[in-house]
mmCIF file of C-alpha atoms in Angstrom:
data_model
loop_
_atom_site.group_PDB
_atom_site.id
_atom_site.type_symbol
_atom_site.label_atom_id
_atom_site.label_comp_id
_atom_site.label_asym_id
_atom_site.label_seq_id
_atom_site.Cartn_x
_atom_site.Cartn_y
_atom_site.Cartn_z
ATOM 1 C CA UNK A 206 15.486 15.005 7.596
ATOM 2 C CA UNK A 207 15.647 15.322 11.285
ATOM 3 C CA UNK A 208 18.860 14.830 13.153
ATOM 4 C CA UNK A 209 17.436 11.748 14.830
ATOM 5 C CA UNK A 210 16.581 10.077 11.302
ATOM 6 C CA UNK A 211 20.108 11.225 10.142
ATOM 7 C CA UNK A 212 22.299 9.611 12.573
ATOM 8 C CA UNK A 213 20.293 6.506 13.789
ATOM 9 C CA UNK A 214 20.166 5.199 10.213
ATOM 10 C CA UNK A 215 23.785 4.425 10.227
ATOM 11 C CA UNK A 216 23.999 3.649 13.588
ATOM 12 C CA UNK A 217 21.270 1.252 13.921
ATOM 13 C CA UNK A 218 23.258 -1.408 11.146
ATOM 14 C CA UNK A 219 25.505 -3.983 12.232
ATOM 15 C CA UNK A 220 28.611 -4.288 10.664
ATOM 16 C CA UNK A 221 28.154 -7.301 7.888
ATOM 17 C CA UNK A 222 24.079 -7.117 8.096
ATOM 18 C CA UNK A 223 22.783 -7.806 4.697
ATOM 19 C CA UNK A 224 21.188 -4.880 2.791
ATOM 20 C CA UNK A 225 17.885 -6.018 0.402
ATOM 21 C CA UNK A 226 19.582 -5.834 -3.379
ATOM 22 C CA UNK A 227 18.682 -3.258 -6.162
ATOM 23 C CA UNK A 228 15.739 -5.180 -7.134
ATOM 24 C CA UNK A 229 13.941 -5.110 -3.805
ATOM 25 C CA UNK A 230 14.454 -1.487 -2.712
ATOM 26 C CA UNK A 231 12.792 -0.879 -6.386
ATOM 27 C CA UNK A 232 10.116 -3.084 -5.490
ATOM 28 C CA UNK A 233 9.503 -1.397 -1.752
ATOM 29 C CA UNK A 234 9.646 2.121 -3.030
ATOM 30 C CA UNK A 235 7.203 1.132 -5.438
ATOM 31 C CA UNK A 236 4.741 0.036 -2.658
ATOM 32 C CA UNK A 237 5.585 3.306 -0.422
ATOM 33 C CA UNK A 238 3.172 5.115 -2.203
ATOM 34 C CA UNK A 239 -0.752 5.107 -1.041
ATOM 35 C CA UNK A 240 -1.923 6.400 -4.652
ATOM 36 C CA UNK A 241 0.126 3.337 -6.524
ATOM 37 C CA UNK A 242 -0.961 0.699 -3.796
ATOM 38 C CA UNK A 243 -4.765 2.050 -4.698
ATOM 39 C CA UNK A 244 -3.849 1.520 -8.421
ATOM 40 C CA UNK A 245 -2.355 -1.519 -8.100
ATOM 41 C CA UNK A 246 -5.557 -2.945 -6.622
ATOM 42 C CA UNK A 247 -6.908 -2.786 -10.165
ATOM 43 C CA UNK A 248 -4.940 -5.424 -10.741
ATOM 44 C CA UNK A 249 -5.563 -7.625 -8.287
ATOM 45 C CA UNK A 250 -7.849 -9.677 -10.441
ATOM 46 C CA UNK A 251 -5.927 -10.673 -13.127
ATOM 47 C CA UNK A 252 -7.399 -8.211 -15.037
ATOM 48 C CA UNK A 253 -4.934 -5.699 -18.084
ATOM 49 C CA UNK A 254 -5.712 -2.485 -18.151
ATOM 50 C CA UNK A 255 -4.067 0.055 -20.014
ATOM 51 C CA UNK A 256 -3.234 3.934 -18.748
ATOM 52 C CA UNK A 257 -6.633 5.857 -19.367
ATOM 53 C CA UNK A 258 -8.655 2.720 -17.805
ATOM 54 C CA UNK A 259 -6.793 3.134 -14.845
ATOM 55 C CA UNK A 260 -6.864 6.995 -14.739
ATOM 56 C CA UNK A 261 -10.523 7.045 -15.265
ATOM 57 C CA UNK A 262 -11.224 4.267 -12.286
ATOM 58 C CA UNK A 263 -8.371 5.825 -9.997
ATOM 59 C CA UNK A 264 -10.510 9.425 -10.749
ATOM 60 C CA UNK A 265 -6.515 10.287 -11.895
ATOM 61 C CA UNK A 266 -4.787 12.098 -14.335
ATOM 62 C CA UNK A 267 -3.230 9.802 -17.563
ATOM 63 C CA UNK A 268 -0.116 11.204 -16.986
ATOM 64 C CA UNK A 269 0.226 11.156 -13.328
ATOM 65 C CA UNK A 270 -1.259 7.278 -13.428
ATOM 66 C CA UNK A 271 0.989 6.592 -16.733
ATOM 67 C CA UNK A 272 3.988 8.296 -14.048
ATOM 68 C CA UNK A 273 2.681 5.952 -11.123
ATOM 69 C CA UNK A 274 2.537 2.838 -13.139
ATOM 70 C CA UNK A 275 5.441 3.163 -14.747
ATOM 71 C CA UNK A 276 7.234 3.239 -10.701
ATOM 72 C CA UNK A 277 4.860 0.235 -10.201
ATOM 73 C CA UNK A 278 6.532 -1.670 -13.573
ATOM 74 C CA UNK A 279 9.948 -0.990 -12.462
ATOM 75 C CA UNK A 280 9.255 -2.219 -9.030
ATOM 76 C CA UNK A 281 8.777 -5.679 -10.386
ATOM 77 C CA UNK A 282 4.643 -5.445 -9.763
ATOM 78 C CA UNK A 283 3.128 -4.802 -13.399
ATOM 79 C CA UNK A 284 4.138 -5.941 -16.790
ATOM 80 C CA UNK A 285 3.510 -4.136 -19.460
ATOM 81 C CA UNK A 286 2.791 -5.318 -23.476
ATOM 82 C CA UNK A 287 2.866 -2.938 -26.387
ATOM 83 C CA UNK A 288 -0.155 -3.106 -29.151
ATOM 84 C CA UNK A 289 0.504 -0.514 -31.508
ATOM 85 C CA UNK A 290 0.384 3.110 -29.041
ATOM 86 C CA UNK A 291 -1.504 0.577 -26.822
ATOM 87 C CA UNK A 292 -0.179 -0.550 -23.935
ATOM 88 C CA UNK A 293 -1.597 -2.687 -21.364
ATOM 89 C CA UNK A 294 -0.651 -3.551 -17.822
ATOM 90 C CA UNK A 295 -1.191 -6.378 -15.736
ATOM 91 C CA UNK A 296 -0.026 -7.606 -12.462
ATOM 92 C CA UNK A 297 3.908 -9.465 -12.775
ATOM 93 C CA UNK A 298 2.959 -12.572 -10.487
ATOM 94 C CA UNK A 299 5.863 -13.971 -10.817
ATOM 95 C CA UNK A 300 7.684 -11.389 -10.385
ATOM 96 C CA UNK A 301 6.182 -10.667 -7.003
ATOM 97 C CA UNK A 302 6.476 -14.169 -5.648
ATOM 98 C CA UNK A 303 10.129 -14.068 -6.441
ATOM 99 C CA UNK A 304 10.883 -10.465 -4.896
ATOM 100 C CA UNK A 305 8.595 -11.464 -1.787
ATOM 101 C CA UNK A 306 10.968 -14.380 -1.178
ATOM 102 C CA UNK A 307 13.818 -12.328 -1.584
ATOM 103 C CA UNK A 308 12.182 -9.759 1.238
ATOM 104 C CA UNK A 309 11.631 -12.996 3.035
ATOM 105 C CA UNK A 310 15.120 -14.076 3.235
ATOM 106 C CA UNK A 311 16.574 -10.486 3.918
ATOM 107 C CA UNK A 312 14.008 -10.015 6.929
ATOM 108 C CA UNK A 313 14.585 -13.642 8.100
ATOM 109 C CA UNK A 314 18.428 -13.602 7.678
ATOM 110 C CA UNK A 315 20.900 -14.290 10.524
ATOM 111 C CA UNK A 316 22.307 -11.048 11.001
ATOM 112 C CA UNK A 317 25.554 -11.919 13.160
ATOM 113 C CA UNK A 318 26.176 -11.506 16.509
ATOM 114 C CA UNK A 319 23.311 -10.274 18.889
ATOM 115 C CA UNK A 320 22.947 -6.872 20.683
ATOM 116 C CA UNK A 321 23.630 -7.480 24.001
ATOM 117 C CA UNK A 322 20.343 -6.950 26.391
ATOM 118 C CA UNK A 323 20.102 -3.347 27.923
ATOM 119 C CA UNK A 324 20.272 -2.903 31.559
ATOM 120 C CA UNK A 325 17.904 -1.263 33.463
ATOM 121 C CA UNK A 326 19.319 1.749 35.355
ATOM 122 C CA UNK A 327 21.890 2.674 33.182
ATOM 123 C CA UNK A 328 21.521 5.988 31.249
#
């Protein structure tokens, strides 16, 4: 980590400014990735697929996609049903809409007191 990354972090939050619950930093590391944002996309449609469908139209592994949708599950963006050593996945709609809104109110929330404006000139 650099040493700009390092300090700014806790410098750049307010004192009392919300930070997004459990749930939601589960659900945003889950989207971090470009490999499980490209799996999810199989999804998209409604369609369940279970690990080896995925792997073989994501050109993947089964256990590296079984790895990524298991971070996608968690995150609150697949559900997963068990048939016997089947299991199939399928986008959690609901789940999304209601960790969406919660990403909605965190970015939208009143966060206190405003910065006051820099001035020009001063170093």
């Amino acid at each position: 980590m650099s040493e700009r990354a390092g300090s700014g972090a806790a410098q750049g939050i307010r004192p009392g400014a919300a930070v997004p619950g459990d749930d939601l930093q589960v659900f945003l590391k889950a989207l971090t990735s470009g490999t499980r944002q490209r799996l999810f996309a199989h999804f998209l449609d409604g369609e369940e697929l279970t690990v080896g469908e995925v792997a073989e139209r994501a050109g993947l592994g089964p256990s590296t996609t079984s790895e990524h949708l298991a971070v996608l599950r968690r995150g609150g963006l697949l559900q997963s049903t068990r048939s016997g050593k089947l299991v199939r996945y399928r986008a959690d709609r609901e789940g999304i809409a209601e960790l969406l809104g919660q990403l909605h109110s965190y970015l939208l929330a009143p966060s206190g007191p405003q910065d006051p404006p820099l001035t020009q000139g001063c170093a």
